[in-house]
Coordinates of C-alpha atoms and ligand atoms in Angstrom, one line a residue:
X1 CA 2.5 -31.6 49.5
X2 CA -1.3 -31.7 49.3
X3 CA -3.1 -28.5 50.5
X4 CA -4.9 -30.5 53.2
X5 CA -4.5 -33.6 55.3
X6 CA -8.2 -34.5 54.9
X7 CA -11.0 -33.2 52.6
X8 CA -14.5 -34.1 53.7
X9 CA -17.4 -33.8 51.3
X10 CA -20.7 -33.2 53.1
X11 CA -21.1 -30.9 56.1
X12 CA -23.9 -32.4 58.1
X13 CA -23.8 -34.8 61.0
X14 CA -21.3 -37.3 59.6
X15 CA -19.0 -34.8 57.8
X16 CA -19.1 -32.0 60.4
X17 CA -18.4 -34.4 63.3
X18 CA -15.5 -36.0 61.4
X19 CA -14.1 -32.6 60.5
X20 CA -14.4 -31.5 64.2
X21 CA -12.6 -34.6 65.5
X22 CA -9.8 -34.5 63.0
X23 CA -9.2 -30.8 63.3
X24 CA -9.0 -31.2 67.1
X25 CA -6.2 -33.7 66.4
X26 CA -4.3 -30.9 64.6
X27 CA -5.0 -32.1 61.1
X28 CA -5.5 -29.6 58.2
X29 CA -9.1 -30.3 57.3
X30 CA -11.3 -28.8 54.5
X31 CA -15.0 -29.4 54.9
X32 CA -17.1 -28.7 51.8
X33 CA -20.9 -28.8 51.0
X34 CA -22.9 -27.7 48.0
X35 CA -25.7 -26.6 50.3
X36 CA -25.8 -23.5 52.7
X37 CA -25.0 -23.2 56.4
X38 CA -27.8 -24.1 58.8
X39 CA -30.4 -25.4 56.3
X40 CA -32.9 -28.1 57.2
X41 CA -32.9 -31.6 55.7
X42 CA -35.2 -34.6 55.4
X43 CA -35.1 -36.2 58.9
X44 CA -37.2 -36.9 62.0
X45 CA -33.9 -36.4 63.9
X46 CA -34.6 -38.6 67.0
X47 CA -31.3 -39.4 68.7
X48 CA -30.6 -42.7 70.3
X49 CA -28.4 -43.2 73.3
X50 CA -25.1 -43.7 71.4
X51 CA -25.6 -40.4 69.6
X52 CA -26.3 -38.5 72.8
X53 CA -23.3 -40.1 74.4
X54 CA -21.0 -39.0 71.6
X55 CA -22.4 -35.4 71.6
X56 CA -21.8 -35.3 75.3
X57 CA -18.2 -36.7 75.0
X58 CA -17.4 -34.1 72.3
X59 CA -18.8 -31.2 74.4
X60 CA -21.5 -30.4 71.8
X61 CA -24.5 -31.6 73.8
X62 CA -24.6 -28.4 75.8
X63 CA -25.4 -26.5 72.6
X64 CA -28.4 -28.8 72.1
X65 CA -29.7 -28.5 75.7
X66 CA -29.1 -24.7 75.9
X67 CA -31.3 -24.3 72.8
X68 CA -34.2 -25.7 74.9
X69 CA -34.4 -29.1 73.2
X70 CA -36.7 -31.1 75.5
X71 CA -35.1 -34.0 77.3
X72 CA -36.7 -37.4 76.5
X73 CA -36.9 -39.4 79.6
X74 CA -39.3 -42.2 78.5
X75 CA -40.0 -44.2 75.4
X76 CA -43.5 -45.6 74.8
X77 CA -44.3 -48.5 72.5
X78 CA -48.0 -48.7 71.5
X79 CA -49.1 -52.0 69.9
X80 CA -52.9 -51.2 69.9
X81 CA -53.9 -54.0 72.3
X82 CA -51.4 -52.8 74.9
X83 CA -48.5 -50.4 75.4
X84 CA -45.1 -50.5 77.1
X85 CA -43.3 -47.5 78.6
X86 CA -39.6 -47.7 79.3
X87 CA -37.8 -45.1 81.3
X88 CA -34.4 -43.9 80.0
X89 CA -32.1 -45.2 82.7
X90 CA -29.0 -43.1 83.4
X91 CA -25.9 -44.8 82.0
X92 CA -22.7 -43.8 80.2
X93 CA -23.3 -40.1 81.2
X94 CA -26.7 -40.1 79.4
X95 CA -29.8 -39.5 81.4
X96 CA -32.0 -38.3 78.6
X97 CA -32.4 -38.5 74.9
X98 CA -32.9 -35.5 72.5
X99 CA -34.4 -34.9 69.1
X100 CA -32.8 -31.5 68.1
X101 CA -33.9 -30.0 64.8
X102 CA -31.3 -30.5 62.1
X103 CA -31.0 -26.7 61.8
X104 CA -29.7 -26.8 65.3
X105 CA -27.6 -30.0 65.4
X106 CA -25.9 -29.7 62.1
X107 CA -25.0 -26.0 62.9
X108 CA -23.6 -27.0 66.3
X109 CA -21.3 -29.6 64.7
X110 CA -20.2 -27.3 61.9
X111 CA -19.5 -24.5 64.4
X112 CA -17.5 -27.0 66.6
X113 CA -15.5 -28.0 63.5
X114 CA -14.7 -24.4 62.6
X115 CA -13.8 -23.7 66.2
X116 CA -11.3 -26.6 66.1
X117 CA -9.7 -25.1 63.0
X118 CA -11.4 -26.8 60.1
X119 CA -11.7 -24.7 56.9
X120 CA -15.4 -24.7 55.7
X121 CA -16.7 -24.0 52.3
X122 CA -20.4 -24.0 51.4
X123 CA -21.7 -23.6 47.9
X124 CA -19.1 -26.0 46.5
X125 CA -20.4 -28.9 44.5
X126 CA -18.0 -31.8 44.2
X127 CA -18.1 -33.1 40.6
X128 CA -15.3 -35.7 40.7
X129 CA -12.2 -37.0 42.4
X130 CA -8.5 -36.6 41.6
X131 CA -6.3 -39.7 41.2
X132 CA -2.6 -40.1 41.1
X133 CA -0.7 -42.4 38.7
X134 CA -1.3 -45.4 40.9
X135 CA -5.1 -44.8 41.0
X136 CA -5.1 -43.5 44.6
X137 CA -7.6 -40.8 45.4
X138 CA -5.7 -37.6 46.0
X139 CA -8.5 -34.9 46.2
X140 CA -11.6 -33.4 44.7
X141 CA -12.8 -31.5 41.6
X142 CA -15.7 -29.1 42.0
X143 CA -17.5 -26.0 41.1
X144 CA -18.6 -23.1 43.2
X145 CA -22.0 -21.3 42.9
X146 CA -20.6 -18.9 40.3
X147 CA -19.6 -21.9 38.2
X148 CA -15.9 -21.5 38.7
X149 CA -14.0 -24.9 38.6
X150 CA -11.6 -25.7 41.3
X151 CA -9.5 -28.6 42.6
X152 CA -8.1 -29.3 46.1
X153 CA -5.7 -32.1 47.1
X154 CA -5.5 -34.1 50.3
X155 CA -4.0 -37.2 51.8
X156 CA -7.5 -38.6 52.6
X157 CA -10.8 -37.7 51.0
X158 CA -13.8 -38.6 53.1
X159 CA -17.3 -39.0 51.6
X160 CA -19.9 -37.7 54.1
X161 CA -22.1 -36.9 51.2
X162 CA -25.2 -39.0 51.9
X163 CA -27.0 -41.8 50.1
X164 CA -26.1 -40.6 46.6
X165 CA -22.4 -40.2 47.6
X166 CA -20.3 -39.0 44.6
X167 CA -17.2 -39.9 46.6
X168 CA -18.4 -43.5 47.0
X169 CA -19.4 -43.7 43.3
X170 CA -16.2 -42.2 41.9
X171 CA -14.0 -44.1 44.2
X172 CA -15.7 -47.3 43.1
X173 CA -16.9 -48.4 46.5
X174 CA -18.6 -51.8 46.2
X175 CA -22.0 -52.4 47.8
X176 CA -21.5 -55.1 50.4
X177 CA -25.1 -55.6 51.5
X178 CA -28.4 -54.5 50.1
X179 CA -31.6 -54.7 52.1
X180 CA -35.0 -55.8 50.9
X181 CA -37.3 -53.9 53.2
X182 CA -38.2 -50.3 52.5
X183 CA -40.7 -48.0 54.2
X184 CA -42.1 -44.6 53.2
X185 CA -42.6 -41.8 55.8
X186 CA -44.7 -38.7 55.8
X187 CA -44.1 -36.2 58.7
X188 CA -44.7 -32.7 59.9
X189 CA -44.4 -30.5 63.0
X190 CA -47.4 -30.2 65.4
X191 CA -47.8 -27.6 68.0
X192 CA -49.6 -27.8 71.3
X193 CA -49.4 -31.6 71.3
X194 CA -49.0 -33.2 74.7
X195 CA -46.3 -35.8 74.5
X196 CA -44.4 -37.7 77.1
X197 CA -41.1 -38.7 75.5
X198 CA -40.7 -40.7 72.3
X199 CA -43.9 -42.5 71.3
X200 CA -43.8 -45.3 68.7
X201 CA -47.0 -46.8 67.4
X202 CA -47.1 -50.1 65.4
X203 CA -50.0 -51.8 63.6
X204 CA -49.8 -54.5 60.9
X205 CA -48.7 -52.6 57.8
X206 CA -48.2 -49.2 59.3
X207 CA -46.3 -47.2 62.0
X208 CA -46.2 -43.8 63.5
X209 CA -44.2 -41.8 66.0
X210 CA -44.3 -38.7 68.1
X211 CA -41.0 -37.0 68.7
X212 CA -40.9 -33.9 70.9
X213 CA -38.4 -31.3 69.6
X214 CA -37.5 -27.6 69.7
X215 CA -39.8 -24.6 69.9
X216 CA -42.6 -26.5 71.7
X217 CA -43.2 -28.6 68.6
X218 CA -43.4 -32.4 68.1
X219 CA -42.4 -34.1 64.9
X220 CA -45.2 -36.6 64.1
X221 CA -44.6 -39.2 61.4
X222 CA -46.7 -41.9 59.7
X223 CA -45.0 -44.8 57.9
X224 CA -46.1 -47.6 55.5
X225 CA -44.4 -50.0 53.1
X226 CA -42.9 -47.9 50.3
X227 CA -45.0 -49.5 47.6
X228 CA -48.2 -48.7 49.5
X229 CA -47.7 -44.9 49.9
X230 CA -50.6 -43.1 48.3
X231 CA -49.2 -39.7 47.2
X232 CA -52.4 -38.5 45.5
X233 CA -53.8 -36.5 48.5
X234 CA -50.8 -36.6 50.8
X235 CA -52.5 -34.7 53.6
X236 CA -55.5 -37.1 53.6
X237 CA -53.2 -40.1 53.5
X238 CA -51.2 -38.7 56.5
X239 CA -54.2 -38.1 58.7
X240 CA -55.8 -41.4 57.7
X241 CA -52.6 -43.3 58.6
X242 CA -52.3 -41.4 61.9
X243 CA -55.9 -42.3 62.7
X244 CA -55.5 -45.9 61.9
X245 CA -52.1 -46.3 63.6
X246 CA -52.4 -44.1 66.7
X247 CA -56.2 -44.1 67.2
X248 CA -55.8 -40.3 67.6
X249 CA -53.3 -40.8 70.5
X250 CA -56.1 -40.6 73.1
X251 CA -57.6 -37.5 71.6
X252 CA -54.3 -35.6 71.8
X253 CA -54.0 -35.1 68.0
X254 CA -57.5 -33.6 67.8
X255 CA -56.6 -31.0 70.4
X256 CA -53.2 -30.1 68.8
X257 CA -52.4 -27.8 65.8
X258 CA -51.5 -29.9 62.8
X259 CA -48.6 -29.1 60.5
X260 CA -49.0 -26.5 57.7
X261 CA -46.4 -28.4 55.6
X262 CA -45.7 -32.1 55.2
X263 CA -42.5 -33.8 54.1
X264 CA -42.3 -37.1 52.4
X265 CA -39.7 -39.8 52.1
X266 CA -40.6 -42.3 49.4
X267 CA -38.2 -45.0 50.7
X268 CA -35.2 -46.9 49.6
X269 CA -33.7 -50.2 50.8
X270 CA -30.8 -50.1 53.2
X271 CA -27.2 -50.9 52.1
X272 CA -23.7 -51.2 53.4
X273 CA -20.9 -49.9 51.1
X274 CA -17.2 -50.6 51.2
X275 CA -15.9 -48.3 54.0
X276 CA -12.6 -47.2 52.5
X277 CA -9.9 -47.7 49.8
X278 CA -6.6 -46.0 48.9
X279 CA -6.9 -42.3 49.8
X280 CA -10.7 -42.4 50.6
X281 CA -13.2 -43.4 53.2
X282 CA -17.0 -43.1 53.6
X283 CA -18.9 -42.1 56.8
X284 CA -22.6 -41.7 57.6
X285 CA -25.2 -42.4 54.9
X286 CA -22.5 -42.4 52.3
X287 CA -21.2 -45.6 53.7
X288 CA -24.3 -47.3 55.2
X289 CA -28.0 -46.7 55.3
X290 CA -30.7 -48.1 57.6
X291 CA -34.4 -47.4 57.0
X292 CA -35.5 -44.3 58.8
X293 CA -37.9 -46.3 60.8
X294 CA -34.9 -47.3 62.9
X295 CA -34.4 -43.6 63.9
X296 CA -30.8 -44.5 63.9
X297 CA -29.0 -42.8 61.0
X298 CA -27.7 -39.8 62.9
X299 CA -26.4 -42.0 65.7
X300 CA -24.6 -44.2 63.1
X301 CA -23.2 -41.1 61.4
X302 CA -21.7 -39.8 64.7
X303 CA -20.4 -43.3 65.4
X304 CA -18.6 -43.5 62.1
X305 CA -17.0 -40.1 62.7
X306 CA -15.8 -41.3 66.1
X307 CA -14.4 -44.6 65.0
X308 CA -12.7 -43.2 61.9
X309 CA -11.1 -40.4 63.9
X310 CA -9.9 -42.8 66.5
X311 CA -8.6 -45.2 64.0
X312 CA -6.6 -42.5 62.2
X313 CA -5.1 -41.3 65.5
X314 CA -4.1 -44.8 66.5
X315 CA -2.8 -45.8 63.1
X316 CA -0.8 -42.6 62.7
X317 CA -1.2 -43.1 58.9
X318 CA -3.8 -42.5 56.2
X319 CA -3.1 -45.9 54.7
X320 CA -4.3 -48.3 57.3
X321 CA -8.1 -48.0 57.8
X322 CA -8.6 -51.7 58.5
X323 CA -9.6 -51.0 62.1
X324 CA -12.3 -48.6 60.9
X325 CA -13.7 -51.2 58.5
X326 CA -13.7 -53.8 61.2
X327 CA -15.4 -51.6 63.9
X328 CA -18.0 -50.4 61.4
X329 CA -18.7 -53.9 60.3
X330 CA -19.3 -55.0 63.9
X331 CA -21.7 -52.2 64.5
X332 CA -23.6 -52.5 61.2
X333 CA -23.9 -56.3 61.2
X334 CA -25.7 -56.0 64.6
X335 CA -28.4 -53.7 63.3
X336 CA -28.7 -54.2 59.5
X337 CA -30.7 -57.4 59.3
X338 CA -33.2 -56.6 62.1
X339 CA -33.9 -53.1 60.8
X340 CA -34.4 -54.5 57.3
X341 CA -37.0 -56.9 58.6
X342 CA -38.8 -54.1 60.6
X343 CA -38.7 -51.8 57.5
X344 CA -40.3 -54.5 55.3
X345 CA -43.5 -54.5 57.4
X346 CA -43.8 -58.3 56.9
X347 CA -44.5 -58.9 60.5
X348 CA -47.4 -59.4 62.8
X349 CA -47.3 -57.7 66.2
X350 CA -45.8 -60.7 68.2
X351 CA -43.0 -60.9 65.6
X352 CA -42.5 -57.2 65.7
X353 CA -42.0 -57.3 69.5
X354 CA -39.3 -59.9 69.0
X355 CA -37.6 -57.7 66.3
X356 CA -37.7 -54.6 68.6
X357 CA -36.0 -56.6 71.4
X358 CA -33.4 -57.7 68.8
X359 CA -32.9 -54.1 67.7
X360 CA -32.5 -52.9 71.3
X361 CA -29.8 -55.6 71.9
X362 CA -28.1 -54.6 68.6
X363 CA -28.1 -50.9 69.7
X364 CA -26.5 -52.0 73.0
X365 CA -23.7 -53.7 71.1
X366 CA -23.2 -50.5 69.1
X367 CA -23.2 -48.4 72.3
X368 CA -20.6 -50.7 73.9
X369 CA -18.4 -50.2 70.8
X370 CA -18.5 -46.4 70.9
X371 CA -18.1 -46.1 74.6
X372 CA -15.0 -48.3 74.6
X373 CA -13.7 -46.7 71.4
Ligands
LIG1 C1 -37.5 -39.3 56.5 C2 -36.3 -39.6 57.3 C3 -36.4 -39.6 58.7 C4 -35.2 -39.9 59.5 N1 -35.3 -39.9 60.8 C5 -34.2 -40.1 61.6 C6 -34.3 -40.1 63.0 O1 -35.4 -39.9 63.6 N2 -33.1 -40.3 63.7 C7 -32.0 -40.6 63.1 O2 -31.0 -40.8 63.7 N3 -31.9 -40.6 61.7 C8 -33.0 -40.4 61.0 N4 -32.9 -40.4 59.6 C9 -31.6 -40.6 59.0 C10 -30.7 -39.4 59.1 O3 -31.3 -38.3 58.6 C11 -29.4 -39.6 58.2 O4 -28.9 -40.9 58.6 C12 -28.4 -38.5 58.3 O5 -28.9 -37.3 57.8 C13 -27.1 -38.9 57.6 O6 -26.2 -37.8 57.8 P1 -25.0 -37.6 56.8 O7 -24.2 -36.5 57.4 O8 -24.4 -39.0 56.6 O9 -25.6 -37.3 55.4 P2 -26.7 -36.1 54.9 O10 -27.4 -35.6 56.1 O11 -27.4 -36.7 53.8 O12 -25.7 -35.0 54.4 C14 -25.0 -35.1 53.2 C15 -24.4 -33.7 52.8 O13 -23.6 -33.9 51.7 C16 -23.8 -32.8 50.8 N5 -23.4 -33.3 49.5 C17 -23.9 -34.3 48.8 N6 -23.3 -34.4 47.6 C18 -22.4 -33.4 47.5 C19 -21.5 -33.0 46.5 N7 -21.4 -33.6 45.3 N8 -20.8 -31.9 46.7 C20 -20.9 -31.2 47.9 N9 -21.7 -31.6 48.9 C21 -22.5 -32.7 48.7 C22 -25.3 -32.5 50.9 O14 -25.5 -31.2 50.5 C23 -25.6 -32.8 52.4 O15 -25.5 -31.6 53.1 C24 -34.0 -40.1 58.8 C25 -33.9 -40.1 57.4 C26 -35.0 -39.8 56.7 C27 -34.9 -39.7 55.2

């Protein structure tokens, strides 16, 4: 008998949500991460409707709202020549969006996983996978912070270990799609910045966003095609891009307190990897990645957790994950191409508007999928 039903590598949005859902079904779950509890990670953390819906369905949204995360009731698209504001219409139990800091959201999901009975180990770096005689994945090899080697066995090993997934690599997951577009992002946290919901700014060759979050701050990002990011004087680049792309946001940026620290994402093209194989599955960024300009990765990670957990319950076995692959393929095929085109910045503004409408429709398809799941 293996020690666990499921081992999950990576304890952030994808892994913690998967652990919570499977532990709630009574499975023996081990959730491991090489990092520490409650740390931040590179992300502008704006949730879309599907993500908020799932947090609400799982009873985790209260933790986000009780922490004072501001509700987002409007999204504004600024194209320079004109702007369009869209109210968040109440639907599927969602009447507002949220952009909780990852130090809050990831903790809330890990705490919920622990409350459901999952065993959690931080400071454990997975270095490889165990296989049985037939080649099936049957667990993990790893090292703790003191350097001690250990192994753990499970009927299913889930990679929720991000873009460089060791689970995907060691299991031999093939890459099914690779994108061509790739944007870089520089962001930081502003205080005293007046913002009315999510604000997205688009100009030919650049983008920006204002995302209200916890502690009275707003995450403000500037984006360019990855090959055009000038990292020489990052602060100057950031403020120049914001000036060019937002026009100063009607003077609001000048009145606000800029960030003391900037974070940079240098970009990488999107991909979709094989979702599962004998004894293993991938969720979140480990399995598929959309350019951050989509502000969609967390929602997709939570979606994967939901459809994998539902599929395992329905199948009643760890050997038939075909439904998981099919549901994930339906969701990702809707968003992948359109996000890739937006991330490539090869658009003029009329073309971008068409792409944004396509993205909105793709997100509705994904939402339908998770609400009916
Ligand atoms: C600049 C930027 C901005 C973004 N903005 C948004 C946004 O506004 N909205 C949105 O929805 N998404 C956004 N995203 C995407 C989002 O952050 C990711 O999709 C999300 O973090 C994926 O979560 P995950 O749990 O799959 O993986 P991750 O968050 O990458 O977590 C993986 C975990 O696995 C652990 N791990 C990795 N390897 C090992 C190992 N060998 N052993 C043990 N542990 C391991 C890591 O320590 C890590 O904790 C953004 C991304 C970037 C880069």
